[in-house]
Tab-separated table of C-alpha atoms in Angstrom:
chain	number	residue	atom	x	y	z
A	1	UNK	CA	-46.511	41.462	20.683
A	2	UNK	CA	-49.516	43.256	19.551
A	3	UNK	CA	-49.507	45.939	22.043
A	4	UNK	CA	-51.504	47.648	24.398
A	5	UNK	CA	-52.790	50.902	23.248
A	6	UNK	CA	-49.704	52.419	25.166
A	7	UNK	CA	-46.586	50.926	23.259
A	8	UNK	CA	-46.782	49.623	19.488
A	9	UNK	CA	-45.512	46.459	18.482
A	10	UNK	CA	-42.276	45.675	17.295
A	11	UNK	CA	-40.154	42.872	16.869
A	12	UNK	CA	-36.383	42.421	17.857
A	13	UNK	CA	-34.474	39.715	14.917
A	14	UNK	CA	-31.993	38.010	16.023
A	15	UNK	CA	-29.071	36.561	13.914
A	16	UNK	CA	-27.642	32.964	14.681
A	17	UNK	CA	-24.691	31.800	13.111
A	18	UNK	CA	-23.622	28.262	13.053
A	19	UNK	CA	-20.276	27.545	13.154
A	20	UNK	CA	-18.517	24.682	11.166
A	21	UNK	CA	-17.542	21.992	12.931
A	22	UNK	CA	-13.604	21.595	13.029
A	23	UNK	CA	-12.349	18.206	11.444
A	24	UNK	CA	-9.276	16.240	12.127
A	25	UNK	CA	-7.565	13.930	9.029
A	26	UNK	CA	-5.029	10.819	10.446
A	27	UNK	CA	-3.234	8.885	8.089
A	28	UNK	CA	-1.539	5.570	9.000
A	29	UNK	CA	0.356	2.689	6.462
A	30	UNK	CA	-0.061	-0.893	7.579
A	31	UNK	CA	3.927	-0.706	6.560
A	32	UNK	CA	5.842	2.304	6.054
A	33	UNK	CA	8.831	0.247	4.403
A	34	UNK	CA	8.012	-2.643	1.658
A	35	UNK	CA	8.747	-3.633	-1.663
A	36	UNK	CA	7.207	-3.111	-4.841
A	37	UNK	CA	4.715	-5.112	-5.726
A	38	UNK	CA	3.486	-6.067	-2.340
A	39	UNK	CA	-0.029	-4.521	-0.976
A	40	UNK	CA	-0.040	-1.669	1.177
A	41	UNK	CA	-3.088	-1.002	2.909
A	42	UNK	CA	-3.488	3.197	4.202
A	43	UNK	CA	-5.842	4.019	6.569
A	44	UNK	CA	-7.825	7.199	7.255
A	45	UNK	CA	-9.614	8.492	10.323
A	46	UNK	CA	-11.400	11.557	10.057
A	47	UNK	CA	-12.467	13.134	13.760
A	48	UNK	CA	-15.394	13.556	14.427
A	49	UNK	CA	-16.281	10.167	13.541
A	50	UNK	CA	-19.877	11.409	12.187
A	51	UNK	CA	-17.982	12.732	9.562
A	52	UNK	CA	-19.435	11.705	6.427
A	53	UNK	CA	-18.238	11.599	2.825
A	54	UNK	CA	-14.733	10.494	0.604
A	55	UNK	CA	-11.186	11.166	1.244
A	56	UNK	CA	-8.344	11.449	-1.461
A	57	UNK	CA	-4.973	10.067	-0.575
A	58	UNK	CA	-1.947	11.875	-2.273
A	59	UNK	CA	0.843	10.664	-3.553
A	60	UNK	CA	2.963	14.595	-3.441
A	61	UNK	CA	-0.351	16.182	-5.838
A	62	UNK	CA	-0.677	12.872	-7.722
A	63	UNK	CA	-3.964	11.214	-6.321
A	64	UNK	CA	-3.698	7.351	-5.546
A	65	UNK	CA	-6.987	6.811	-4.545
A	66	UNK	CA	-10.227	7.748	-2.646
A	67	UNK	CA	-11.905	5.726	0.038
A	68	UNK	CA	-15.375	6.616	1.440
A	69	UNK	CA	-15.505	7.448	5.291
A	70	UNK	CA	-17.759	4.987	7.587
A	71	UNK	CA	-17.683	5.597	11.128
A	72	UNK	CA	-14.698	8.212	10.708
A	73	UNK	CA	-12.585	5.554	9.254
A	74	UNK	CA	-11.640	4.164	5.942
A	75	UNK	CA	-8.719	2.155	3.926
A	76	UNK	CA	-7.245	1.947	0.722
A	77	UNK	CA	-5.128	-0.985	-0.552
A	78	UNK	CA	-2.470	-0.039	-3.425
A	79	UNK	CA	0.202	-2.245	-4.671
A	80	UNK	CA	1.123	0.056	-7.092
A	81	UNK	CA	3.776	2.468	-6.059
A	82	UNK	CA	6.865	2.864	-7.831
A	83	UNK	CA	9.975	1.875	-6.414
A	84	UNK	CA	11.304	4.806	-4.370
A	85	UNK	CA	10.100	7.033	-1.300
A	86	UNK	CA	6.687	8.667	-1.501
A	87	UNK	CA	5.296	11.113	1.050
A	88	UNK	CA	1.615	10.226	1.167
A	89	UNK	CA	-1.652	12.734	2.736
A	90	UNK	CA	-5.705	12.168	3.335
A	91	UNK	CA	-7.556	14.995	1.973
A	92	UNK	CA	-10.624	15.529	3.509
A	93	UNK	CA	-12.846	17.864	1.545
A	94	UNK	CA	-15.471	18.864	3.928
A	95	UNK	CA	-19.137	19.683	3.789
A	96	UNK	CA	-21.410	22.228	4.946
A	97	UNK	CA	-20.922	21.879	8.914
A	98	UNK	CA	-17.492	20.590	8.928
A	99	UNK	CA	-14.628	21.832	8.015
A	100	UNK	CA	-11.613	20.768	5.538
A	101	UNK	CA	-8.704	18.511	7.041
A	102	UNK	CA	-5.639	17.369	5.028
A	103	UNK	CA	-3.877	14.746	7.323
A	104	UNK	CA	-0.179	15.382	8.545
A	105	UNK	CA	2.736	13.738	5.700
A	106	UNK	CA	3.279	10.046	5.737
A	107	UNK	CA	6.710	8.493	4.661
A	108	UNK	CA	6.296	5.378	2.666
A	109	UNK	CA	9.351	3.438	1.387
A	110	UNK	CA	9.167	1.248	-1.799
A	111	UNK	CA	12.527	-0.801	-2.342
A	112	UNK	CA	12.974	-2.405	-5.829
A	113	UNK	CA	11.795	-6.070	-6.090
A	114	UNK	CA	14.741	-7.958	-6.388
A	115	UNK	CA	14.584	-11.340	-8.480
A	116	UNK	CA	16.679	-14.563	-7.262
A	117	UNK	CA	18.034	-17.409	-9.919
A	118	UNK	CA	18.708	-20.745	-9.222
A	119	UNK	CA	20.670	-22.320	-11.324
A	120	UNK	CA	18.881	-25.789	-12.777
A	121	UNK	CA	20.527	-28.996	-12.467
A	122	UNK	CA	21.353	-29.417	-16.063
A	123	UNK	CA	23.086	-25.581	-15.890
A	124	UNK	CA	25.595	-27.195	-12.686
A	125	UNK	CA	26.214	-30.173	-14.938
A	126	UNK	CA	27.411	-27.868	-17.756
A	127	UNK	CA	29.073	-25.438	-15.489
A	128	UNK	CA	31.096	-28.632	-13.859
A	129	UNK	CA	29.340	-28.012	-10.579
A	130	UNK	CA	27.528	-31.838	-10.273
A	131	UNK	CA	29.557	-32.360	-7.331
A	132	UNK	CA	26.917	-30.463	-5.807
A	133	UNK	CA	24.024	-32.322	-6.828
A	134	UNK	CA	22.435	-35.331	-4.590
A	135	UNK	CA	24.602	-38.646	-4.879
A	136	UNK	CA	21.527	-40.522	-6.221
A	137	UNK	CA	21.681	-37.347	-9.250
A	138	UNK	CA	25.371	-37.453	-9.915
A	139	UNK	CA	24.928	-41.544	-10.589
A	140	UNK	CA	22.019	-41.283	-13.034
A	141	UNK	CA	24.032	-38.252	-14.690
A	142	UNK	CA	27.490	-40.496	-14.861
A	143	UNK	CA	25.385	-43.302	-15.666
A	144	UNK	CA	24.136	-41.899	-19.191
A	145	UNK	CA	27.651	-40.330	-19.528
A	146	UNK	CA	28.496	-43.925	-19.947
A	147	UNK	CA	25.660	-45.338	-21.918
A	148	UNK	CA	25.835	-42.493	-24.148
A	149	UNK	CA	29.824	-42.398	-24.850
A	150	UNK	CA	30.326	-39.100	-23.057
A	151	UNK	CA	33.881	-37.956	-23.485
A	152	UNK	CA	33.954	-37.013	-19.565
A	153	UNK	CA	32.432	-40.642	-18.735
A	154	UNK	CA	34.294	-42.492	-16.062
């Protein structure tokens, strides 16, 4: 306003301030008890879905990896943790209009891989056990006992 001759002009300012948008971190294991060795794929949501940027999942303060958001969602495969329980978080870091969001603690079980042995066919011979083989084995195996003077031919 100029003014009229009667009042001067003046101008009022006016302050806005924008507030940050609150964000929301969700973590979720495709399978919260496994064994090691075998892929475990985590998933992040991050609300609001416009949410743009990375998140950092956490191992306790050890990072295991970082997977960039699309949609509000992404997912990180590991097959790499250690034997043993974990309790895993999403760290998201934020930006300008939204705000920081570390997701609520996951429980993740790693059991130790266990390892199976079958004995071979030539261990149950030596062990005494080719009672257990198939018939058709136990002839061919008495058969070179035989042709090859085998104390324990019959």
């Amino acid at each position: 306003f100029g003014g009229d001759g009667v009042s001067g002009s003046s101008a009022a300012s006016l302050t806005v301030t924008v507030a940050q948008v609150a964000t929301t971190a969700t973590l979720t294991t495709s399978n919260a008890a496994t064994v090691y060795g075998n892929p475990v794929t985590l998933s992040v949501e991050v609300a609001p879905a416009s949410a743009p940027g990375t998140v950092t999942i956490l191992d306790g303060a050890t990072t295991l990896g970082t997977c960039t958001l699309s949609a509000g969602r992404c997912d990180l495969t590991t097959a790499t943790l250690t034997a043993g329980s974990h309790i895993l978080t999403a760290s998201y870091p934020g930006d300008a209009n939204r705000t920081a969001s570390t997701s609520a603690a996951v429980a993740q079980s790693v059991a130790r891989a266990t390892t199976a042995t079958t004995p071979t066919h030539a261990a149950m011979v030596s062990a005494g056990c080719s009672r257990h083989l198939p018939s058709k084995v136990r002839a061919f195996i008495d058969f070179l006992k035989t042709r090859l003077g085998h104390p324990d031919a019959g």
